[in-house]
Amino acid sequence: MTNTREPLLAVTGLQTHFPIRRGVLRRTVGAVRAVDGVSFTLDRGRTLGLVGESGCGKTTVGRSILRLVGPTAGAIRFAGHDLRNMSQQALRPLRRRIQIVFQDPYGSLNPRMTVRAILEEGLLIHRLGDAHERLRRMTTALERTGMAAAALARYPHEFSGGQRQRIAIARALVLEPELLVLDEPISALDVSIQAQVVNLLVELRRELGLTYLFISHDLSVVEYISDDVAVMYLGRLVEKAPAAELYAAPLHPYTHALFSAVPSVDPARRRGRIILPGDVPSPANPPRGCHFHPRCPLAESVCREIDPPAATIGDHVVHCHVVARELATGEAPEAAKRIAAALAITTT
């Protein structure tokens, strides 16, 4: 019997490196460190937002959890099962419990298959129900996403982008999963449709008790839908906290810079724009010590040599030598104000 108190998903020290091969013999000469030691937990019924710049490794984290790409190191535990060390055969029964909704609704649906064939494929693979039961599941999944059962006979090209993404969500729901990995599910949609899909996801989580890993670069949407938010930079988590706490008082200098780019109509929430120097380093040759130190206005000598350990205050976790020292002298909100003030001085 599964212990309901343990996290549904626990990721520890996850690394996913892609080899760099050169020469006629295609020898491995290095590796792209797409994910370089990520750890977090996700409780049942909650939503974890995973944010960061393009190329920081967010999508690779999601795909590594589902074993769509092979992790290099670390542990992935889902409902007490060690996913990383399972064979493909042993993993198959668990796959229906973890589903993914991809970013591009135009590329993720096979144009040669009807909606019925797309939705029924997973049911046939997992041998779930007879023809009547499969039809009931497909119809229910479509109706939950706001689509009519008549869509089953049509092809993806006959639908708009928003409708296609609803079909993609229905494809995931038809297997009755516990965890959904949502890989930027609204970024390819029109702004007018994005709100509808986000509200649909919120309703589905409430009605079905789903757990979400919501991967996105849209910080406003992440704040709305997430219970907790984790911030990634160059393959590593730099900060994780409850959403309300993180948006009210971010601690890490990178999080401050990231949030300063979010426009707001509320004058009380506007932040001074923080322009970081330089470019994001290559994940094939990340810096020593803190990965963020070449662009951090507050970097010190220790940042260039030693990986910052996790500094924890309540449910707020941050990886930064400077922040850790600030937290040792006061509460998190005061430390956040001091970090923001220091950044405002050093970036002007």
JSON list of C-alpha atoms in Angstrom, two decimals, residues 77-236:
[
{"chain": "A", "resi": 77, "resn": "ARG", "atom": "CA", "xyz": [10.85, 8.24, -7.55]},
{"chain": "A", "resi": 78, "resn": "PHE", "atom": "CA", "xyz": [7.18, 8.24, -8.51]},
{"chain": "A", "resi": 79, "resn": "ALA", "atom": "CA", "xyz": [4.66, 6.88, -6.00]},
{"chain": "A", "resi": 80, "resn": "GLY", "atom": "CA", "xyz": [7.42, 4.87, -4.37]},
{"chain": "A", "resi": 81, "resn": "HIS", "atom": "CA", "xyz": [8.78, 3.45, -7.65]},
{"chain": "A", "resi": 82, "resn": "ASP", "atom": "CA", "xyz": [12.36, 4.06, -8.83]},
{"chain": "A", "resi": 83, "resn": "LEU", "atom": "CA", "xyz": [11.72, 5.16, -12.41]},
{"chain": "A", "resi": 84, "resn": "ARG", "atom": "CA", "xyz": [15.33, 5.71, -13.41]},
{"chain": "A", "resi": 85, "resn": "ASN", "atom": "CA", "xyz": [16.50, 2.16, -12.80]},
{"chain": "A", "resi": 86, "resn": "MET", "atom": "CA", "xyz": [13.44, 0.41, -14.22]},
{"chain": "A", "resi": 87, "resn": "SER", "atom": "CA", "xyz": [13.57, -1.54, -17.45]},
{"chain": "A", "resi": 88, "resn": "GLN", "atom": "CA", "xyz": [11.28, -0.40, -20.25]},
{"chain": "A", "resi": 89, "resn": "GLN", "atom": "CA", "xyz": [9.10, -3.45, -19.66]},
{"chain": "A", "resi": 90, "resn": "ALA", "atom": "CA", "xyz": [8.73, -2.75, -15.94]},
{"chain": "A", "resi": 91, "resn": "LEU", "atom": "CA", "xyz": [8.15, 0.94, -16.64]},
{"chain": "A", "resi": 92, "resn": "ARG", "atom": "CA", "xyz": [5.28, 0.40, -19.07]},
{"chain": "A", "resi": 93, "resn": "PRO", "atom": "CA", "xyz": [2.47, -0.08, -16.48]},
{"chain": "A", "resi": 94, "resn": "LEU", "atom": "CA", "xyz": [3.52, 3.17, -14.79]},
{"chain": "A", "resi": 95, "resn": "ARG", "atom": "CA", "xyz": [3.53, 5.22, -17.98]},
{"chain": "A", "resi": 96, "resn": "ARG", "atom": "CA", "xyz": [-0.25, 5.54, -18.01]},
{"chain": "A", "resi": 97, "resn": "ARG", "atom": "CA", "xyz": [-0.02, 7.19, -14.57]},
{"chain": "A", "resi": 98, "resn": "ILE", "atom": "CA", "xyz": [2.34, 9.92, -15.85]},
{"chain": "A", "resi": 99, "resn": "GLN", "atom": "CA", "xyz": [1.33, 11.73, -19.03]},
{"chain": "A", "resi": 100, "resn": "ILE", "atom": "CA", "xyz": [2.68, 14.74, -20.92]},
{"chain": "A", "resi": 101, "resn": "VAL", "atom": "CA", "xyz": [1.09, 17.57, -22.87]},
{"chain": "A", "resi": 102, "resn": "PHE", "atom": "CA", "xyz": [3.57, 18.94, -25.41]},
{"chain": "A", "resi": 103, "resn": "GLN", "atom": "CA", "xyz": [4.14, 22.56, -26.34]},
{"chain": "A", "resi": 104, "resn": "ASP", "atom": "CA", "xyz": [3.14, 22.44, -30.00]},
{"chain": "A", "resi": 105, "resn": "PRO", "atom": "CA", "xyz": [-0.40, 21.19, -30.66]},
{"chain": "A", "resi": 106, "resn": "TYR", "atom": "CA", "xyz": [0.35, 21.21, -34.40]},
{"chain": "A", "resi": 107, "resn": "GLY", "atom": "CA", "xyz": [3.32, 18.87, -34.14]},
{"chain": "A", "resi": 108, "resn": "SER", "atom": "CA", "xyz": [2.19, 16.60, -31.31]},
{"chain": "A", "resi": 109, "resn": "LEU", "atom": "CA", "xyz": [-0.91, 15.20, -33.08]},
{"chain": "A", "resi": 110, "resn": "ASN", "atom": "CA", "xyz": [-0.43, 12.82, -36.01]},
{"chain": "A", "resi": 111, "resn": "PRO", "atom": "CA", "xyz": [-2.14, 14.46, -39.03]},
{"chain": "A", "resi": 112, "resn": "ARG", "atom": "CA", "xyz": [-2.83, 11.05, -40.60]},
{"chain": "A", "resi": 113, "resn": "MET", "atom": "CA", "xyz": [-4.84, 9.79, -37.63]},
{"chain": "A", "resi": 114, "resn": "THR", "atom": "CA", "xyz": [-8.39, 10.70, -36.63]},
{"chain": "A", "resi": 115, "resn": "VAL", "atom": "CA", "xyz": [-9.00, 12.07, -33.17]},
{"chain": "A", "resi": 116, "resn": "ARG", "atom": "CA", "xyz": [-10.49, 8.71, -32.24]},
{"chain": "A", "resi": 117, "resn": "ALA", "atom": "CA", "xyz": [-7.32, 6.88, -33.29]},
{"chain": "A", "resi": 118, "resn": "ILE", "atom": "CA", "xyz": [-5.15, 9.39, -31.43]},
{"chain": "A", "resi": 119, "resn": "LEU", "atom": "CA", "xyz": [-7.10, 9.04, -28.19]},
{"chain": "A", "resi": 120, "resn": "GLU", "atom": "CA", "xyz": [-7.57, 5.29, -28.50]},
{"chain": "A", "resi": 121, "resn": "GLU", "atom": "CA", "xyz": [-3.90, 4.51, -29.13]},
{"chain": "A", "resi": 122, "resn": "GLY", "atom": "CA", "xyz": [-2.91, 4.66, -25.45]},
{"chain": "A", "resi": 123, "resn": "LEU", "atom": "CA", "xyz": [-5.93, 2.62, -24.39]},
{"chain": "A", "resi": 124, "resn": "LEU", "atom": "CA", "xyz": [-5.02, -0.11, -26.87]},
{"chain": "A", "resi": 125, "resn": "ILE", "atom": "CA", "xyz": [-1.36, -0.14, -25.81]},
{"chain": "A", "resi": 126, "resn": "HIS", "atom": "CA", "xyz": [-2.33, -0.54, -22.16]},
{"chain": "A", "resi": 127, "resn": "ARG", "atom": "CA", "xyz": [-5.23, -2.90, -22.99]},
{"chain": "A", "resi": 128, "resn": "LEU", "atom": "CA", "xyz": [-7.80, -0.84, -21.13]},
{"chain": "A", "resi": 129, "resn": "GLY", "atom": "CA", "xyz": [-11.40, -1.85, -21.70]},
{"chain": "A", "resi": 130, "resn": "ASP", "atom": "CA", "xyz": [-13.37, -3.26, -24.59]},
{"chain": "A", "resi": 131, "resn": "ALA", "atom": "CA", "xyz": [-14.55, -1.16, -27.55]},
{"chain": "A", "resi": 132, "resn": "HIS", "atom": "CA", "xyz": [-17.56, 0.19, -25.62]},
{"chain": "A", "resi": 133, "resn": "GLU", "atom": "CA", "xyz": [-15.45, 1.14, -22.58]},
{"chain": "A", "resi": 134, "resn": "ARG", "atom": "CA", "xyz": [-12.80, 2.78, -24.76]},
{"chain": "A", "resi": 135, "resn": "LEU", "atom": "CA", "xyz": [-15.45, 4.88, -26.50]},
{"chain": "A", "resi": 136, "resn": "ARG", "atom": "CA", "xyz": [-16.87, 5.95, -23.13]},
{"chain": "A", "resi": 137, "resn": "ARG", "atom": "CA", "xyz": [-13.43, 6.98, -21.89]},
{"chain": "A", "resi": 138, "resn": "MET", "atom": "CA", "xyz": [-12.66, 8.95, -25.06]},
{"chain": "A", "resi": 139, "resn": "THR", "atom": "CA", "xyz": [-16.02, 10.72, -25.05]},
{"chain": "A", "resi": 140, "resn": "THR", "atom": "CA", "xyz": [-15.68, 11.62, -21.37]},
{"chain": "A", "resi": 141, "resn": "ALA", "atom": "CA", "xyz": [-12.15, 12.96, -21.87]},
{"chain": "A", "resi": 142, "resn": "LEU", "atom": "CA", "xyz": [-13.23, 15.14, -24.78]},
{"chain": "A", "resi": 143, "resn": "GLU", "atom": "CA", "xyz": [-16.24, 16.49, -22.91]},
{"chain": "A", "resi": 144, "resn": "ARG", "atom": "CA", "xyz": [-14.06, 17.36, -19.92]},
{"chain": "A", "resi": 145, "resn": "THR", "atom": "CA", "xyz": [-11.89, 19.48, -22.20]},
{"chain": "A", "resi": 146, "resn": "GLY", "atom": "CA", "xyz": [-14.87, 21.22, -23.78]},
{"chain": "A", "resi": 147, "resn": "MET", "atom": "CA", "xyz": [-14.94, 19.23, -27.03]},
{"chain": "A", "resi": 148, "resn": "ALA", "atom": "CA", "xyz": [-17.92, 17.41, -28.51]},
{"chain": "A", "resi": 149, "resn": "ALA", "atom": "CA", "xyz": [-17.89, 13.66, -29.13]},
{"chain": "A", "resi": 150, "resn": "ALA", "atom": "CA", "xyz": [-18.37, 14.38, -32.85]},
{"chain": "A", "resi": 151, "resn": "ALA", "atom": "CA", "xyz": [-14.68, 15.40, -32.92]},
{"chain": "A", "resi": 152, "resn": "LEU", "atom": "CA", "xyz": [-13.71, 11.71, -32.79]},
{"chain": "A", "resi": 153, "resn": "ALA", "atom": "CA", "xyz": [-14.36, 11.28, -36.51]},
{"chain": "A", "resi": 154, "resn": "ARG", "atom": "CA", "xyz": [-12.34, 14.31, -37.60]},
{"chain": "A", "resi": 155, "resn": "TYR", "atom": "CA", "xyz": [-8.65, 14.95, -38.29]},
{"chain": "A", "resi": 156, "resn": "PRO", "atom": "CA", "xyz": [-6.35, 17.40, -36.46]},
{"chain": "A", "resi": 157, "resn": "HIS", "atom": "CA", "xyz": [-6.12, 19.81, -39.41]},
{"chain": "A", "resi": 158, "resn": "GLU", "atom": "CA", "xyz": [-9.85, 20.49, -39.05]},
{"chain": "A", "resi": 159, "resn": "PHE", "atom": "CA", "xyz": [-9.35, 22.18, -35.67]},
{"chain": "A", "resi": 160, "resn": "SER", "atom": "CA", "xyz": [-7.88, 25.44, -34.42]},
{"chain": "A", "resi": 161, "resn": "GLY", "atom": "CA", "xyz": [-4.74, 25.57, -32.29]},
{"chain": "A", "resi": 162, "resn": "GLY", "atom": "CA", "xyz": [-6.73, 25.87, -29.07]},
{"chain": "A", "resi": 163, "resn": "GLN", "atom": "CA", "xyz": [-8.95, 22.94, -30.01]},
{"chain": "A", "resi": 164, "resn": "ARG", "atom": "CA", "xyz": [-5.92, 20.83, -30.88]},
{"chain": "A", "resi": 165, "resn": "GLN", "atom": "CA", "xyz": [-4.40, 21.49, -27.49]},
{"chain": "A", "resi": 166, "resn": "ARG", "atom": "CA", "xyz": [-7.69, 20.46, -25.87]},
{"chain": "A", "resi": 167, "resn": "ILE", "atom": "CA", "xyz": [-7.47, 17.21, -27.83]},
{"chain": "A", "resi": 168, "resn": "ALA", "atom": "CA", "xyz": [-3.88, 16.76, -26.63]},
{"chain": "A", "resi": 169, "resn": "ILE", "atom": "CA", "xyz": [-5.05, 17.25, -23.04]},
{"chain": "A", "resi": 170, "resn": "ALA", "atom": "CA", "xyz": [-7.88, 14.75, -23.64]},
{"chain": "A", "resi": 171, "resn": "ARG", "atom": "CA", "xyz": [-5.32, 12.25, -24.96]},
{"chain": "A", "resi": 172, "resn": "ALA", "atom": "CA", "xyz": [-3.50, 12.52, -21.64]},
{"chain": "A", "resi": 173, "resn": "LEU", "atom": "CA", "xyz": [-6.69, 12.36, -19.56]},
{"chain": "A", "resi": 174, "resn": "VAL", "atom": "CA", "xyz": [-8.10, 9.29, -21.26]},
{"chain": "A", "resi": 175, "resn": "LEU", "atom": "CA", "xyz": [-5.58, 7.11, -19.39]},
{"chain": "A", "resi": 176, "resn": "GLU", "atom": "CA", "xyz": [-6.67, 8.62, -16.05]},
{"chain": "A", "resi": 177, "resn": "PRO", "atom": "CA", "xyz": [-3.16, 9.67, -14.95]},
{"chain": "A", "resi": 178, "resn": "GLU", "atom": "CA", "xyz": [-2.07, 10.97, -11.56]},
{"chain": "A", "resi": 179, "resn": "LEU", "atom": "CA", "xyz": [0.68, 13.31, -12.80]},
{"chain": "A", "resi": 180, "resn": "LEU", "atom": "CA", "xyz": [0.65, 15.57, -15.86]},
{"chain": "A", "resi": 181, "resn": "VAL", "atom": "CA", "xyz": [3.85, 17.11, -17.18]},
{"chain": "A", "resi": 182, "resn": "LEU", "atom": "CA", "xyz": [2.69, 20.27, -18.98]},
{"chain": "A", "resi": 183, "resn": "ASP", "atom": "CA", "xyz": [5.52, 21.41, -21.24]},
{"chain": "A", "resi": 184, "resn": "GLU", "atom": "CA", "xyz": [4.68, 25.04, -22.07]},
{"chain": "A", "resi": 185, "resn": "PRO", "atom": "CA", "xyz": [1.14, 23.99, -23.03]},
{"chain": "A", "resi": 186, "resn": "ILE", "atom": "CA", "xyz": [-0.06, 27.50, -23.94]},
{"chain": "A", "resi": 187, "resn": "SER", "atom": "CA", "xyz": [2.98, 29.19, -25.49]},
{"chain": "A", "resi": 188, "resn": "ALA", "atom": "CA", "xyz": [1.98, 28.26, -29.05]},
{"chain": "A", "resi": 189, "resn": "LEU", "atom": "CA", "xyz": [-1.58, 29.56, -28.63]},
{"chain": "A", "resi": 190, "resn": "ASP", "atom": "CA", "xyz": [-3.15, 32.96, -29.21]},
{"chain": "A", "resi": 191, "resn": "VAL", "atom": "CA", "xyz": [-3.37, 35.13, -26.11]},
{"chain": "A", "resi": 192, "resn": "SER", "atom": "CA", "xyz": [-7.18, 35.00, -26.19]},
{"chain": "A", "resi": 193, "resn": "ILE", "atom": "CA", "xyz": [-7.05, 31.19, -26.09]},
{"chain": "A", "resi": 194, "resn": "GLN", "atom": "CA", "xyz": [-4.32, 30.90, -23.45]},
{"chain": "A", "resi": 195, "resn": "ALA", "atom": "CA", "xyz": [-6.60, 32.00, -20.61]},
{"chain": "A", "resi": 196, "resn": "GLN", "atom": "CA", "xyz": [-9.23, 29.43, -21.62]},
{"chain": "A", "resi": 197, "resn": "VAL", "atom": "CA", "xyz": [-6.72, 26.58, -21.59]},
{"chain": "A", "resi": 198, "resn": "VAL", "atom": "CA", "xyz": [-5.20, 27.68, -18.27]},
{"chain": "A", "resi": 199, "resn": "ASN", "atom": "CA", "xyz": [-8.65, 27.88, -16.65]},
{"chain": "A", "resi": 200, "resn": "LEU", "atom": "CA", "xyz": [-9.43, 24.44, -18.08]},
{"chain": "A", "resi": 201, "resn": "LEU", "atom": "CA", "xyz": [-6.29, 23.02, -16.47]},
{"chain": "A", "resi": 202, "resn": "VAL", "atom": "CA", "xyz": [-7.23, 24.57, -13.13]},
{"chain": "A", "resi": 203, "resn": "GLU", "atom": "CA", "xyz": [-10.72, 23.05, -13.30]},
{"chain": "A", "resi": 204, "resn": "LEU", "atom": "CA", "xyz": [-9.39, 19.61, -14.26]},
{"chain": "A", "resi": 205, "resn": "ARG", "atom": "CA", "xyz": [-6.95, 19.61, -11.38]},
{"chain": "A", "resi": 206, "resn": "ARG", "atom": "CA", "xyz": [-9.74, 20.46, -8.94]},
{"chain": "A", "resi": 207, "resn": "GLU", "atom": "CA", "xyz": [-12.22, 17.93, -10.35]},
{"chain": "A", "resi": 208, "resn": "LEU", "atom": "CA", "xyz": [-9.84, 15.00, -10.92]},
{"chain": "A", "resi": 209, "resn": "GLY", "atom": "CA", "xyz": [-7.27, 15.58, -8.15]},
{"chain": "A", "resi": 210, "resn": "LEU", "atom": "CA", "xyz": [-4.43, 15.79, -10.67]},
{"chain": "A", "resi": 211, "resn": "THR", "atom": "CA", "xyz": [-0.83, 16.77, -9.93]},
{"chain": "A", "resi": 212, "resn": "TYR", "atom": "CA", "xyz": [0.94, 19.09, -12.37]},
{"chain": "A", "resi": 213, "resn": "LEU", "atom": "CA", "xyz": [4.53, 19.86, -13.28]},
{"chain": "A", "resi": 214, "resn": "PHE", "atom": "CA", "xyz": [3.89, 23.09, -15.19]},
{"chain": "A", "resi": 215, "resn": "ILE", "atom": "CA", "xyz": [6.88, 24.09, -17.34]},
{"chain": "A", "resi": 216, "resn": "SER", "atom": "CA", "xyz": [6.72, 27.61, -18.72]},
{"chain": "A", "resi": 217, "resn": "HIS", "atom": "CA", "xyz": [8.55, 30.87, -19.29]},
{"chain": "A", "resi": 218, "resn": "ASP", "atom": "CA", "xyz": [5.36, 32.90, -18.78]},
{"chain": "A", "resi": 219, "resn": "LEU", "atom": "CA", "xyz": [5.82, 34.05, -15.19]},
{"chain": "A", "resi": 220, "resn": "SER", "atom": "CA", "xyz": [2.35, 35.57, -14.88]},
{"chain": "A", "resi": 221, "resn": "VAL", "atom": "CA", "xyz": [0.64, 32.30, -15.82]},
{"chain": "A", "resi": 222, "resn": "VAL", "atom": "CA", "xyz": [2.95, 30.32, -13.53]},
{"chain": "A", "resi": 223, "resn": "GLU", "atom": "CA", "xyz": [2.03, 32.58, -10.61]},
{"chain": "A", "resi": 224, "resn": "TYR", "atom": "CA", "xyz": [-1.68, 32.03, -11.29]},
{"chain": "A", "resi": 225, "resn": "ILE", "atom": "CA", "xyz": [-1.67, 28.25, -11.64]},
{"chain": "A", "resi": 226, "resn": "SER", "atom": "CA", "xyz": [1.14, 27.11, -9.32]},
{"chain": "A", "resi": 227, "resn": "ASP", "atom": "CA", "xyz": [1.28, 26.25, -5.64]},
{"chain": "A", "resi": 228, "resn": "ASP", "atom": "CA", "xyz": [5.08, 26.23, -5.67]},
{"chain": "A", "resi": 229, "resn": "VAL", "atom": "CA", "xyz": [7.60, 27.64, -8.14]},
{"chain": "A", "resi": 230, "resn": "ALA", "atom": "CA", "xyz": [11.14, 26.50, -8.93]},
{"chain": "A", "resi": 231, "resn": "VAL", "atom": "CA", "xyz": [13.55, 28.71, -10.89]},
{"chain": "A", "resi": 232, "resn": "MET", "atom": "CA", "xyz": [16.18, 27.14, -13.17]},
{"chain": "A", "resi": 233, "resn": "TYR", "atom": "CA", "xyz": [19.38, 28.59, -14.57]},
{"chain": "A", "resi": 234, "resn": "LEU", "atom": "CA", "xyz": [21.83, 26.71, -16.79]},
{"chain": "A", "resi": 235, "resn": "GLY", "atom": "CA", "xyz": [20.69, 23.25, -15.78]},
{"chain": "A", "resi": 236, "resn": "ARG", "atom": "CA", "xyz": [20.34, 23.89, -12.05]}
]
